[in-house]
mmCIF file of C-alpha atoms and ligand atoms in Angstrom:
data_model
loop_
_atom_site.group_PDB
_atom_site.id
_atom_site.type_symbol
_atom_site.label_atom_id
_atom_site.label_comp_id
_atom_site.label_asym_id
_atom_site.label_seq_id
_atom_site.Cartn_x
_atom_site.Cartn_y
_atom_site.Cartn_z
ATOM 1 C CA MET E 1 -14.927 -0.144 60.106
ATOM 2 C CA GLU E 2 -16.036 -3.651 59.222
ATOM 3 C CA GLU E 3 -19.445 -2.262 58.208
ATOM 4 C CA LYS E 4 -17.753 0.183 55.810
ATOM 5 C CA ILE E 5 -15.689 -2.668 54.318
ATOM 6 C CA LYS E 6 -18.825 -4.772 53.789
ATOM 7 C CA SER E 7 -20.636 -1.949 52.053
ATOM 8 C CA PHE E 8 -17.645 -1.233 49.717
ATOM 9 C CA LEU E 9 -17.400 -4.957 48.927
ATOM 10 C CA LYS E 10 -21.056 -4.963 47.870
ATOM 11 C CA GLU E 11 -20.487 -1.803 45.793
ATOM 12 C CA ILE E 12 -17.443 -3.350 44.065
ATOM 13 C CA LYS E 13 -19.260 -6.589 43.246
ATOM 14 C CA GLU E 14 -22.220 -4.700 41.788
ATOM 15 C CA SER E 15 -20.248 -2.121 39.815
ATOM 16 C CA SER E 16 -20.055 -2.585 36.029
ATOM 17 C CA ILE E 17 -16.976 -1.760 33.966
ATOM 18 C CA ASN E 18 -17.909 -1.381 30.287
ATOM 19 C CA ASN E 19 -15.137 0.645 28.799
ATOM 20 C CA GLU E 20 -11.688 2.116 29.295
ATOM 21 C CA GLU E 21 -13.098 5.162 31.089
ATOM 22 C CA ASP E 22 -15.120 3.017 33.578
ATOM 23 C CA ALA E 23 -11.995 0.963 34.275
ATOM 24 C CA GLU E 24 -9.902 4.031 35.015
ATOM 25 C CA ASN E 25 -12.609 5.549 37.275
ATOM 26 C CA PHE E 26 -12.866 2.239 39.150
ATOM 27 C CA ARG E 27 -9.099 2.108 39.642
ATOM 28 C CA LEU E 28 -8.983 5.711 40.861
ATOM 29 C CA LYS E 29 -11.849 5.197 43.291
ATOM 30 C CA TYR E 30 -10.698 1.932 44.892
ATOM 31 C CA LEU E 31 -7.086 1.138 44.084
ATOM 32 C CA SER E 32 -5.141 4.400 43.620
ATOM 33 C CA LYS E 33 -2.939 6.013 46.281
ATOM 34 C CA LYS E 34 -5.753 8.376 47.169
ATOM 35 C CA GLY E 35 -8.438 5.703 46.756
ATOM 36 C CA VAL E 36 -10.856 4.147 49.245
ATOM 37 C CA ILE E 37 -8.788 1.038 49.997
ATOM 38 C CA THR E 38 -5.568 2.971 50.742
ATOM 39 C CA SER E 39 -7.440 5.219 53.209
ATOM 40 C CA LEU E 40 -9.035 2.135 54.848
ATOM 41 C CA PHE E 41 -5.527 0.713 55.318
ATOM 42 C CA GLU E 42 -4.506 4.035 56.944
ATOM 43 C CA GLU E 43 -7.519 3.781 59.242
ATOM 44 C CA PHE E 44 -6.632 0.133 59.967
ATOM 45 C CA LYS E 45 -3.320 1.259 61.567
ATOM 46 C CA THR E 46 -5.295 3.138 64.251
ATOM 47 C CA LEU E 47 -7.381 0.100 65.333
ATOM 48 C CA PRO E 48 -6.829 -1.541 68.709
ATOM 49 C CA PRO E 49 -4.875 -4.858 68.365
ATOM 50 C CA GLU E 50 -7.865 -7.085 69.247
ATOM 51 C CA LEU E 51 -9.799 -5.843 66.176
ATOM 52 C CA ARG E 52 -6.920 -6.040 63.721
ATOM 53 C CA LYS E 53 -7.094 -9.747 62.899
ATOM 54 C CA SER E 54 -10.656 -9.907 61.552
ATOM 55 C CA THR E 55 -10.647 -6.360 60.065
ATOM 56 C CA GLY E 56 -7.277 -7.008 58.382
ATOM 57 C CA LYS E 57 -8.668 -10.182 56.777
ATOM 58 C CA ALA E 58 -11.786 -8.359 55.522
ATOM 59 C CA LEU E 59 -9.674 -5.491 54.206
ATOM 60 C CA ASN E 60 -7.364 -7.816 52.264
ATOM 61 C CA GLU E 61 -10.418 -9.543 50.770
ATOM 62 C CA LEU E 62 -11.796 -6.151 49.718
ATOM 63 C CA LYS E 63 -8.542 -5.267 47.974
ATOM 64 C CA GLN E 64 -8.407 -8.650 46.183
ATOM 65 C CA ALA E 65 -12.037 -8.266 45.072
ATOM 66 C CA ALA E 66 -11.288 -4.822 43.600
ATOM 67 C CA GLU E 67 -8.153 -6.063 41.798
ATOM 68 C CA GLN E 68 -9.975 -9.110 40.432
ATOM 69 C CA LYS E 69 -12.854 -7.008 39.156
ATOM 70 C CA LEU E 70 -10.484 -4.737 37.286
ATOM 71 C CA ALA E 71 -8.414 -7.635 35.884
ATOM 72 C CA GLU E 72 -11.554 -9.428 34.641
ATOM 73 C CA ALA E 73 -12.762 -6.275 32.869
ATOM 74 C CA LYS E 74 -9.406 -5.982 31.073
ATOM 75 C CA VAL E 75 -9.418 -9.638 29.958
ATOM 76 C CA ILE E 76 -12.938 -9.246 28.563
ATOM 77 C CA GLY E 77 -11.740 -6.079 26.814
ATOM 78 C CA GLN E 78 -9.060 -8.061 24.956
ATOM 79 C CA GLN E 79 -11.525 -10.642 23.646
ATOM 80 C CA PRO E 80 -13.405 -10.075 20.419
ATOM 81 C CA SER E 81 -16.667 -9.522 22.220
ATOM 82 C CA ALA E 82 -19.189 -6.772 21.684
ATOM 83 C CA ILE E 83 -17.438 -4.408 24.069
ATOM 84 C CA SER E 84 -13.858 -5.220 23.020
ATOM 85 C CA HIS E 85 -13.609 -2.308 20.645
ATOM 86 C CA GLN E 86 -14.520 0.031 23.444
ATOM 87 C CA LEU E 87 -11.432 -1.022 25.403
ATOM 88 C CA THR E 88 -9.031 -0.779 22.421
ATOM 89 C CA ASP E 89 -6.832 2.288 22.363
ATOM 90 C CA LEU E 90 -7.178 3.452 18.768
ATOM 91 C CA SER E 91 -4.516 6.105 19.230
ATOM 92 C CA LEU E 92 -1.771 3.436 19.443
ATOM 93 C CA PRO E 93 0.379 2.968 16.295
ATOM 94 C CA ALA E 94 -0.639 -0.040 14.153
ATOM 95 C CA ASP E 95 1.463 -3.194 13.897
ATOM 96 C CA PRO E 96 4.030 -2.786 11.090
ATOM 97 C CA PHE E 97 2.795 -4.271 7.781
ATOM 98 C CA THR E 98 5.813 -5.498 5.799
ATOM 99 C CA LEU E 99 5.461 -5.346 2.033
ATOM 100 C CA GLY E 100 7.313 -7.882 -0.100
ATOM 101 C CA SER E 101 9.585 -6.907 -2.954
ATOM 102 C CA ARG E 102 10.474 -8.287 -6.376
ATOM 103 C CA HIS E 103 13.544 -10.475 -6.770
ATOM 104 C CA PRO E 104 16.484 -8.589 -8.374
ATOM 105 C CA ILE E 105 16.558 -11.138 -11.229
ATOM 106 C CA SER E 106 12.858 -10.501 -11.956
ATOM 107 C CA ILE E 107 13.494 -6.747 -11.885
ATOM 108 C CA VAL E 108 16.417 -6.887 -14.334
ATOM 109 C CA LYS E 109 14.770 -9.539 -16.560
ATOM 110 C CA LYS E 110 11.758 -7.249 -16.930
ATOM 111 C CA GLN E 111 13.952 -4.205 -17.664
ATOM 112 C CA MET E 112 15.782 -6.188 -20.380
ATOM 113 C CA THR E 113 12.553 -7.542 -21.863
ATOM 114 C CA ASP E 114 10.948 -4.073 -21.898
ATOM 115 C CA ILE E 115 13.928 -2.618 -23.798
ATOM 116 C CA PHE E 116 13.564 -5.192 -26.596
ATOM 117 C CA THR E 117 9.773 -5.216 -26.787
ATOM 118 C CA LYS E 118 9.900 -1.413 -27.321
ATOM 119 C CA ILE E 119 11.627 -2.040 -30.695
ATOM 120 C CA GLY E 120 9.306 -4.811 -31.826
ATOM 121 C CA PHE E 121 10.705 -8.029 -30.298
ATOM 122 C CA VAL E 122 8.034 -10.460 -29.142
ATOM 123 C CA VAL E 123 8.574 -12.557 -25.981
ATOM 124 C CA SER E 124 8.562 -16.328 -26.507
ATOM 125 C CA GLU E 125 8.717 -18.971 -23.807
ATOM 126 C CA GLY E 126 9.199 -22.716 -23.878
ATOM 127 C CA PRO E 127 9.878 -25.848 -21.811
ATOM 128 C CA GLU E 128 12.807 -26.157 -19.376
ATOM 129 C CA ILE E 129 12.934 -29.919 -20.039
ATOM 130 C CA GLU E 130 14.075 -30.342 -23.623
ATOM 131 C CA ASP E 131 15.067 -32.962 -26.164
ATOM 132 C CA ASP E 132 18.480 -33.221 -27.778
ATOM 133 C CA TRP E 133 17.235 -31.810 -31.097
ATOM 134 C CA HIS E 134 15.921 -28.491 -29.776
ATOM 135 C CA ASN E 135 18.810 -27.925 -27.356
ATOM 136 C CA PHE E 136 21.699 -29.180 -29.521
ATOM 137 C CA GLY E 137 20.917 -30.846 -32.876
ATOM 138 C CA ALA E 138 19.023 -28.041 -34.568
ATOM 139 C CA LEU E 139 21.609 -25.556 -33.295
ATOM 140 C CA ASN E 140 24.422 -27.211 -35.287
ATOM 141 C CA PHE E 141 26.215 -28.775 -32.291
ATOM 142 C CA PRO E 142 28.346 -31.634 -33.674
ATOM 143 C CA PRO E 143 27.630 -35.029 -32.030
ATOM 144 C CA ASN E 144 30.911 -34.914 -30.075
ATOM 145 C CA HIS E 145 30.682 -31.288 -28.903
ATOM 146 C CA PRO E 146 31.824 -30.872 -25.239
ATOM 147 C CA ALA E 147 28.535 -29.134 -24.256
ATOM 148 C CA ARG E 148 26.752 -32.414 -24.941
ATOM 149 C CA ASP E 149 28.903 -34.047 -22.282
ATOM 150 C CA MET E 150 27.421 -35.218 -18.963
ATOM 151 C CA GLN E 151 29.801 -32.831 -17.245
ATOM 152 C CA ASP E 152 28.177 -29.800 -18.838
ATOM 153 C CA THR E 153 24.538 -30.830 -19.234
ATOM 154 C CA PHE E 154 22.017 -32.342 -16.813
ATOM 155 C CA PHE E 155 20.511 -35.339 -18.591
ATOM 156 C CA ILE E 156 17.365 -36.981 -17.272
ATOM 157 C CA GLU E 157 17.810 -40.697 -16.662
ATOM 158 C CA SER E 158 15.910 -42.976 -18.999
ATOM 159 C CA GLU E 159 15.001 -46.622 -18.671
ATOM 160 C CA GLY E 160 16.737 -47.685 -21.884
ATOM 161 C CA GLY E 161 20.050 -46.087 -20.901
ATOM 162 C CA VAL E 162 20.070 -43.443 -23.670
ATOM 163 C CA PRO E 163 18.737 -40.232 -22.090
ATOM 164 C CA GLU E 164 15.917 -38.753 -24.128
ATOM 165 C CA TRP E 165 15.472 -35.590 -22.088
ATOM 166 C CA LEU E 166 17.710 -32.913 -20.589
ATOM 167 C CA LEU E 167 17.471 -29.605 -18.730
ATOM 168 C CA ARG E 168 17.910 -26.866 -21.332
ATOM 169 C CA THR E 169 21.364 -25.292 -21.260
ATOM 170 C CA HIS E 170 20.216 -22.140 -23.093
ATOM 171 C CA THR E 171 16.932 -20.585 -24.206
ATOM 172 C CA SER E 172 18.001 -20.911 -27.874
ATOM 173 C CA SER E 173 15.877 -24.098 -27.756
ATOM 174 C CA VAL E 174 12.794 -21.864 -27.462
ATOM 175 C CA GLN E 175 13.865 -19.969 -30.555
ATOM 176 C CA VAL E 176 14.337 -23.189 -32.503
ATOM 177 C CA ARG E 177 10.692 -23.954 -31.685
ATOM 178 C CA VAL E 178 9.646 -20.464 -32.893
ATOM 179 C CA MET E 179 11.566 -20.964 -36.157
ATOM 180 C CA GLU E 180 9.949 -24.371 -36.680
ATOM 181 C CA ASN E 181 6.481 -22.913 -36.232
ATOM 182 C CA GLN E 182 6.661 -19.453 -37.799
ATOM 183 C CA LYS E 183 7.788 -17.977 -41.080
ATOM 184 C CA PRO E 184 10.140 -14.940 -41.215
ATOM 185 C CA PRO E 185 10.118 -12.095 -40.410
ATOM 186 C CA ILE E 186 10.847 -13.350 -36.890
ATOM 187 C CA ARG E 187 11.851 -10.945 -34.156
ATOM 188 C CA THR E 188 11.773 -12.614 -30.756
ATOM 189 C CA ILE E 189 13.440 -12.680 -27.358
ATOM 190 C CA SER E 190 13.311 -15.602 -24.960
ATOM 191 C CA PRO E 191 13.917 -14.903 -21.289
ATOM 192 C CA GLY E 192 14.104 -17.882 -18.938
ATOM 193 C CA ARG E 193 15.940 -20.162 -16.555
ATOM 194 C CA VAL E 194 18.658 -22.494 -17.840
ATOM 195 C CA TYR E 195 20.781 -25.226 -16.240
ATOM 196 C CA ARG E 196 24.433 -26.230 -16.522
ATOM 197 C CA ASN E 197 26.379 -28.846 -14.622
ATOM 198 C CA GLU E 198 28.800 -26.363 -13.016
ATOM 199 C CA THR E 199 30.374 -26.312 -9.576
ATOM 200 C CA ILE E 200 28.695 -23.543 -7.581
ATOM 201 C CA SER E 201 30.945 -20.563 -6.807
ATOM 202 C CA ALA E 202 30.785 -16.748 -6.658
ATOM 203 C CA ARG E 203 31.032 -16.673 -10.474
ATOM 204 C CA ALA E 204 29.212 -19.828 -11.608
ATOM 205 C CA HIS E 205 25.983 -21.651 -10.735
ATOM 206 C CA CYS E 206 24.144 -24.734 -11.934
ATOM 207 C CA GLN E 207 21.093 -22.580 -12.722
ATOM 208 C CA PHE E 208 20.885 -19.059 -14.099
ATOM 209 C CA HIS E 209 18.738 -16.918 -16.379
ATOM 210 C CA GLN E 210 19.204 -15.821 -19.949
ATOM 211 C CA VAL E 211 17.673 -13.367 -22.337
ATOM 212 C CA GLU E 212 18.331 -14.462 -25.899
ATOM 213 C CA GLY E 213 17.334 -12.567 -29.030
ATOM 214 C CA LEU E 214 16.722 -13.636 -32.634
ATOM 215 C CA TYR E 215 15.921 -11.579 -35.733
ATOM 216 C CA ILE E 216 15.386 -13.265 -39.101
ATOM 217 C CA ASP E 217 14.337 -11.580 -42.317
ATOM 218 C CA GLU E 218 15.599 -10.880 -45.813
ATOM 219 C CA GLY E 219 18.772 -8.790 -45.777
ATOM 220 C CA VAL E 220 19.468 -8.787 -42.008
ATOM 221 C CA SER E 221 23.141 -7.890 -41.478
ATOM 222 C CA PHE E 222 25.783 -7.676 -38.759
ATOM 223 C CA ALA E 223 25.242 -3.870 -38.840
ATOM 224 C CA ASP E 224 21.623 -4.455 -37.683
ATOM 225 C CA LEU E 225 22.939 -6.631 -34.853
ATOM 226 C CA LYS E 226 25.416 -3.961 -33.744
ATOM 227 C CA GLN E 227 22.804 -1.211 -33.829
ATOM 228 C CA THR E 228 20.297 -3.300 -31.813
ATOM 229 C CA LEU E 229 22.877 -4.094 -29.145
ATOM 230 C CA TYR E 230 24.100 -0.501 -29.058
ATOM 231 C CA TYR E 231 20.509 0.602 -28.389
ATOM 232 C CA PHE E 232 20.213 -2.032 -25.631
ATOM 233 C CA VAL E 233 23.382 -0.863 -23.866
ATOM 234 C CA ALA E 234 22.371 2.817 -24.052
ATOM 235 C CA GLU E 235 18.943 1.989 -22.541
ATOM 236 C CA MET E 236 20.292 -0.355 -19.873
ATOM 237 C CA PHE E 237 23.495 1.399 -18.792
ATOM 238 C CA GLY E 238 23.279 4.908 -20.271
ATOM 239 C CA GLU E 239 24.380 6.754 -23.424
ATOM 240 C CA LYS E 240 27.996 7.239 -22.297
ATOM 241 C CA ILE E 241 28.838 3.527 -22.218
ATOM 242 C CA GLU E 242 31.005 2.311 -25.114
ATOM 243 C CA ILE E 243 30.891 -1.113 -26.786
ATOM 244 C CA ARG E 244 33.418 -3.293 -28.565
ATOM 245 C CA PHE E 245 33.204 -6.637 -30.363
ATOM 246 C CA ARG E 246 35.762 -9.451 -30.245
ATOM 247 C CA PRO E 247 35.656 -12.418 -32.645
ATOM 248 C CA SER E 248 34.479 -15.684 -31.065
ATOM 249 C CA PHE E 249 33.038 -19.068 -31.951
ATOM 250 C CA PHE E 250 29.654 -20.714 -31.353
ATOM 251 C CA PRO E 251 28.296 -23.666 -33.396
ATOM 252 C CA PHE E 252 25.004 -21.822 -34.011
ATOM 253 C CA THR E 253 26.366 -18.492 -35.336
ATOM 254 C CA GLU E 254 28.861 -17.575 -38.091
ATOM 255 C CA PRO E 255 30.515 -15.134 -37.762
ATOM 256 C CA SER E 256 30.357 -15.047 -33.969
ATOM 257 C CA ALA E 257 31.417 -12.358 -31.509
ATOM 258 C CA GLU E 258 31.504 -11.458 -27.854
ATOM 259 C CA MET E 259 30.592 -7.955 -26.825
ATOM 260 C CA ASP E 260 32.210 -5.892 -24.080
ATOM 261 C CA ILE E 261 31.027 -2.616 -22.586
ATOM 262 C CA SER E 262 33.254 0.031 -21.052
ATOM 263 C CA CYS E 263 33.285 -0.646 -17.301
ATOM 264 C CA ILE E 264 30.263 1.000 -15.689
ATOM 265 C CA ILE E 265 31.987 1.049 -12.295
ATOM 266 C CA CYS E 266 35.209 2.892 -13.167
ATOM 267 C CA GLU E 267 34.076 4.340 -16.544
ATOM 268 C CA GLY E 268 36.920 2.515 -18.295
ATOM 269 C CA LYS E 269 39.726 3.748 -16.034
ATOM 270 C CA GLY E 270 40.414 0.308 -14.510
ATOM 271 C CA CYS E 271 39.105 -1.369 -11.341
ATOM 272 C CA PRO E 272 38.762 -4.891 -9.834
ATOM 273 C CA VAL E 273 35.397 -5.461 -11.598
ATOM 274 C CA CYS E 274 36.951 -5.023 -15.076
ATOM 275 C CA LYS E 275 40.241 -6.542 -13.878
ATOM 276 C CA TYR E 276 41.925 -3.216 -14.709
ATOM 277 C CA SER E 277 41.161 -3.652 -18.426
ATOM 278 C CA GLY E 278 38.436 -0.979 -18.583
ATOM 279 C CA TRP E 279 36.073 -3.473 -20.342
ATOM 280 C CA VAL E 280 33.563 -6.083 -19.148
ATOM 281 C CA GLU E 281 32.086 -8.857 -21.301
ATOM 282 C CA ILE E 282 28.271 -8.906 -21.264
ATOM 283 C CA LEU E 283 27.085 -11.084 -24.146
ATOM 284 C CA GLY E 284 27.735 -13.363 -27.094
ATOM 285 C CA CYS E 285 26.212 -12.873 -30.528
ATOM 286 C CA GLY E 286 26.529 -13.500 -34.258
ATOM 287 C CA MET E 287 24.796 -14.184 -37.557
ATOM 288 C CA VAL E 288 22.611 -17.290 -37.390
ATOM 289 C CA HIS E 289 24.467 -20.216 -39.014
ATOM 290 C CA PRO E 290 22.859 -21.249 -42.355
ATOM 291 C CA ASN E 291 22.693 -24.860 -41.068
ATOM 292 C CA VAL E 292 20.458 -23.683 -38.181
ATOM 293 C CA LEU E 293 18.074 -21.951 -40.619
ATOM 294 C CA ASP E 294 17.961 -25.049 -42.840
ATOM 295 C CA ASN E 295 17.428 -27.340 -39.808
ATOM 296 C CA CYS E 296 14.306 -25.298 -39.023
ATOM 297 C CA LYS E 297 13.070 -25.331 -42.633
ATOM 298 C CA ILE E 298 13.908 -21.671 -43.264
ATOM 299 C CA ASP E 299 15.525 -21.046 -46.658
ATOM 300 C CA SER E 300 19.102 -19.943 -45.890
ATOM 301 C CA ASN E 301 19.529 -18.630 -49.455
ATOM 302 C CA LYS E 302 16.668 -16.198 -48.955
ATOM 303 C CA TYR E 303 16.916 -15.264 -45.280
ATOM 304 C CA THR E 304 19.626 -14.182 -42.890
ATOM 305 C CA GLY E 305 19.395 -13.477 -39.172
ATOM 306 C CA PHE E 306 21.267 -12.341 -36.118
ATOM 307 C CA ALA E 307 21.145 -13.781 -32.598
ATOM 308 C CA PHE E 308 22.510 -12.844 -29.214
ATOM 309 C CA GLY E 309 22.473 -14.288 -25.721
ATOM 310 C CA MET E 310 23.234 -12.891 -22.298
ATOM 311 C CA GLY E 311 23.033 -13.875 -18.658
ATOM 312 C CA VAL E 312 20.529 -11.905 -16.564
ATOM 313 C CA GLU E 313 22.615 -12.446 -13.397
ATOM 314 C CA ARG E 314 25.648 -10.899 -15.097
ATOM 315 C CA ILE E 315 23.676 -7.757 -16.008
ATOM 316 C CA ALA E 316 22.100 -7.606 -12.514
ATOM 317 C CA MET E 317 25.539 -7.930 -10.867
ATOM 318 C CA LEU E 318 26.810 -4.979 -12.863
ATOM 319 C CA LYS E 319 23.665 -2.879 -12.380
ATOM 320 C CA PHE E 320 23.404 -3.481 -8.619
ATOM 321 C CA ARG E 321 27.161 -4.009 -7.984
ATOM 322 C CA ILE E 322 26.731 -7.498 -6.569
ATOM 323 C CA GLY E 323 29.935 -9.505 -6.184
ATOM 324 C CA ASP E 324 28.613 -13.039 -5.606
ATOM 325 C CA LEU E 325 26.254 -14.969 -7.897
ATOM 326 C CA ARG E 326 25.115 -17.280 -5.078
ATOM 327 C CA LEU E 327 23.215 -14.436 -3.397
ATOM 328 C CA PHE E 328 20.531 -14.627 -6.112
ATOM 329 C CA PHE E 329 19.622 -18.185 -5.153
ATOM 330 C CA GLU E 330 19.863 -18.207 -1.364
ATOM 331 C CA ASN E 331 16.702 -16.215 -0.546
ATOM 332 C CA ASP E 332 18.414 -14.378 2.300
ATOM 333 C CA MET E 333 15.984 -11.662 3.396
ATOM 334 C CA ARG E 334 18.891 -9.338 4.284
ATOM 335 C CA PHE E 335 19.850 -9.395 0.583
ATOM 336 C CA LEU E 336 16.371 -9.462 -0.968
ATOM 337 C CA SER E 337 14.902 -6.658 1.160
ATOM 338 C CA GLN E 338 17.455 -4.224 -0.288
ATOM 339 C CA PHE E 339 15.515 -4.145 -3.566
ATOM 340 C CA LYS E 340 12.311 -2.747 -2.024
ATOM 341 C CA SER E 341 12.672 0.712 -3.506
ATOM 342 C CA VAL E 342 13.369 -0.596 -7.021
ATOM 343 C CA LEU E 343 10.182 -0.805 -9.139
HETATM 344 C C1 2U9 A 1 19.104 -19.511 -32.505
HETATM 345 C C2 2U9 A 1 20.323 -19.364 -33.133
HETATM 346 C C3 2U9 A 1 21.343 -18.750 -32.495
HETATM 347 C C4 2U9 A 1 22.124 -17.139 -29.348
HETATM 348 C C5 2U9 A 1 23.483 -16.774 -28.878
HETATM 349 C C6 2U9 A 1 25.251 -16.519 -27.577
HETATM 350 C C7 2U9 A 1 25.764 -16.145 -28.764
HETATM 351 C C8 2U9 A 1 26.023 -16.523 -26.327
HETATM 352 C C9 2U9 A 1 26.000 -16.849 -23.969
HETATM 353 C C10 2U9 A 1 26.081 -15.526 -23.302
HETATM 354 C C11 2U9 A 1 26.312 -15.707 -21.870
HETATM 355 C C12 2U9 A 1 25.223 -17.729 -23.070
HETATM 356 O O1 2U9 A 1 24.349 -16.874 -20.790
HETATM 357 S S1 2U9 A 1 25.562 -17.156 -21.447
HETATM 358 O O2 2U9 A 1 26.439 -18.052 -20.853
HETATM 359 N N1 2U9 A 1 25.332 -16.807 -25.253
HETATM 360 O O3 2U9 A 1 27.205 -16.296 -26.294
HETATM 361 N N2 2U9 A 1 23.944 -16.888 -27.639
HETATM 362 S S2 2U9 A 1 24.594 -16.234 -29.936
HETATM 363 O O4 2U9 A 1 22.212 -17.663 -30.605
HETATM 364 C C13 2U9 A 1 21.173 -18.282 -31.210
HETATM 365 C C14 2U9 A 1 19.967 -18.413 -30.603
HETATM 366 C C15 2U9 A 1 18.927 -19.034 -31.238
HETATM 367 C C16 2U9 A 1 17.990 -20.211 -33.205
#
């Protein structure tokens, strides 16, 4: 029996395992239940006791040699060597490849921008760090207006004590720059991030996004403003949605209004989202104040214009029925991955 063991040991050492099939044949021949080594162990049981010690040792060595040979072949098969591909099971399913998705604010901002560019508005962008003139002065904010207060605006510290720069509180500052650099007709929208010194809650944040619109030409009227916003609502929320205007006040528009839409959740019947009123506020608007036109060297006797501003988060919350503003800024994958199927 020891002779047989020796000859199998030689055979095992000399055998070459080059692929998955070789490995399986090797295992079947030497290490399976019906293989050579199992039958040698059966034979071993019949040996007289005086032979068992040395034969048992040789037999265990044979088994270890066979197992080692097979293990080494598998390790080589996992390395990126020339034969590795031969040991890879191509029928196995591939590792999952996770695709990213666009942020809900980017999705809604693009939808809003597309609606306005379809009717001739041109996108304009500008700096997030602004000066007092472009954010407040040109927009007819009186020097003591509460929005200019430290509690509402993030000012950037200056060496002299008087802050020269601030984080824009609205994208109207971009439109001031457009008016300073272009002659009417002007038809522009400015999407972008804005900052306000607010305590963070489900309904308020210190950063959010706006889409603001501006149209200046000869003879532009409040009727043009209403028609433009009516078109926007029909495109964004559907033809059935109704709109209403309520008088309001902003330093940069006169007259000014806020616009409500009939609640898209309950269709005006009353629900928690519309606080049982049937209406939800979505934007502010008005006719550009003549002082703003004059501040930007546009003749207010010749030209009139309308302007509007809305929060992208507000529109996204209504569109996607999101109840907490903070979700947009937390980058929680459980929230963000829900927008995979949207555009
Ligand atoms: C220029 C002149 C006037 C833009 C306007 C509003 C009314 C308004 C708010 C809506 C929700 C800001 O995001 S919000 O908090 N905006 O109510 N914005 S009119 O008026 C302009 C813009 C540019 C040169």
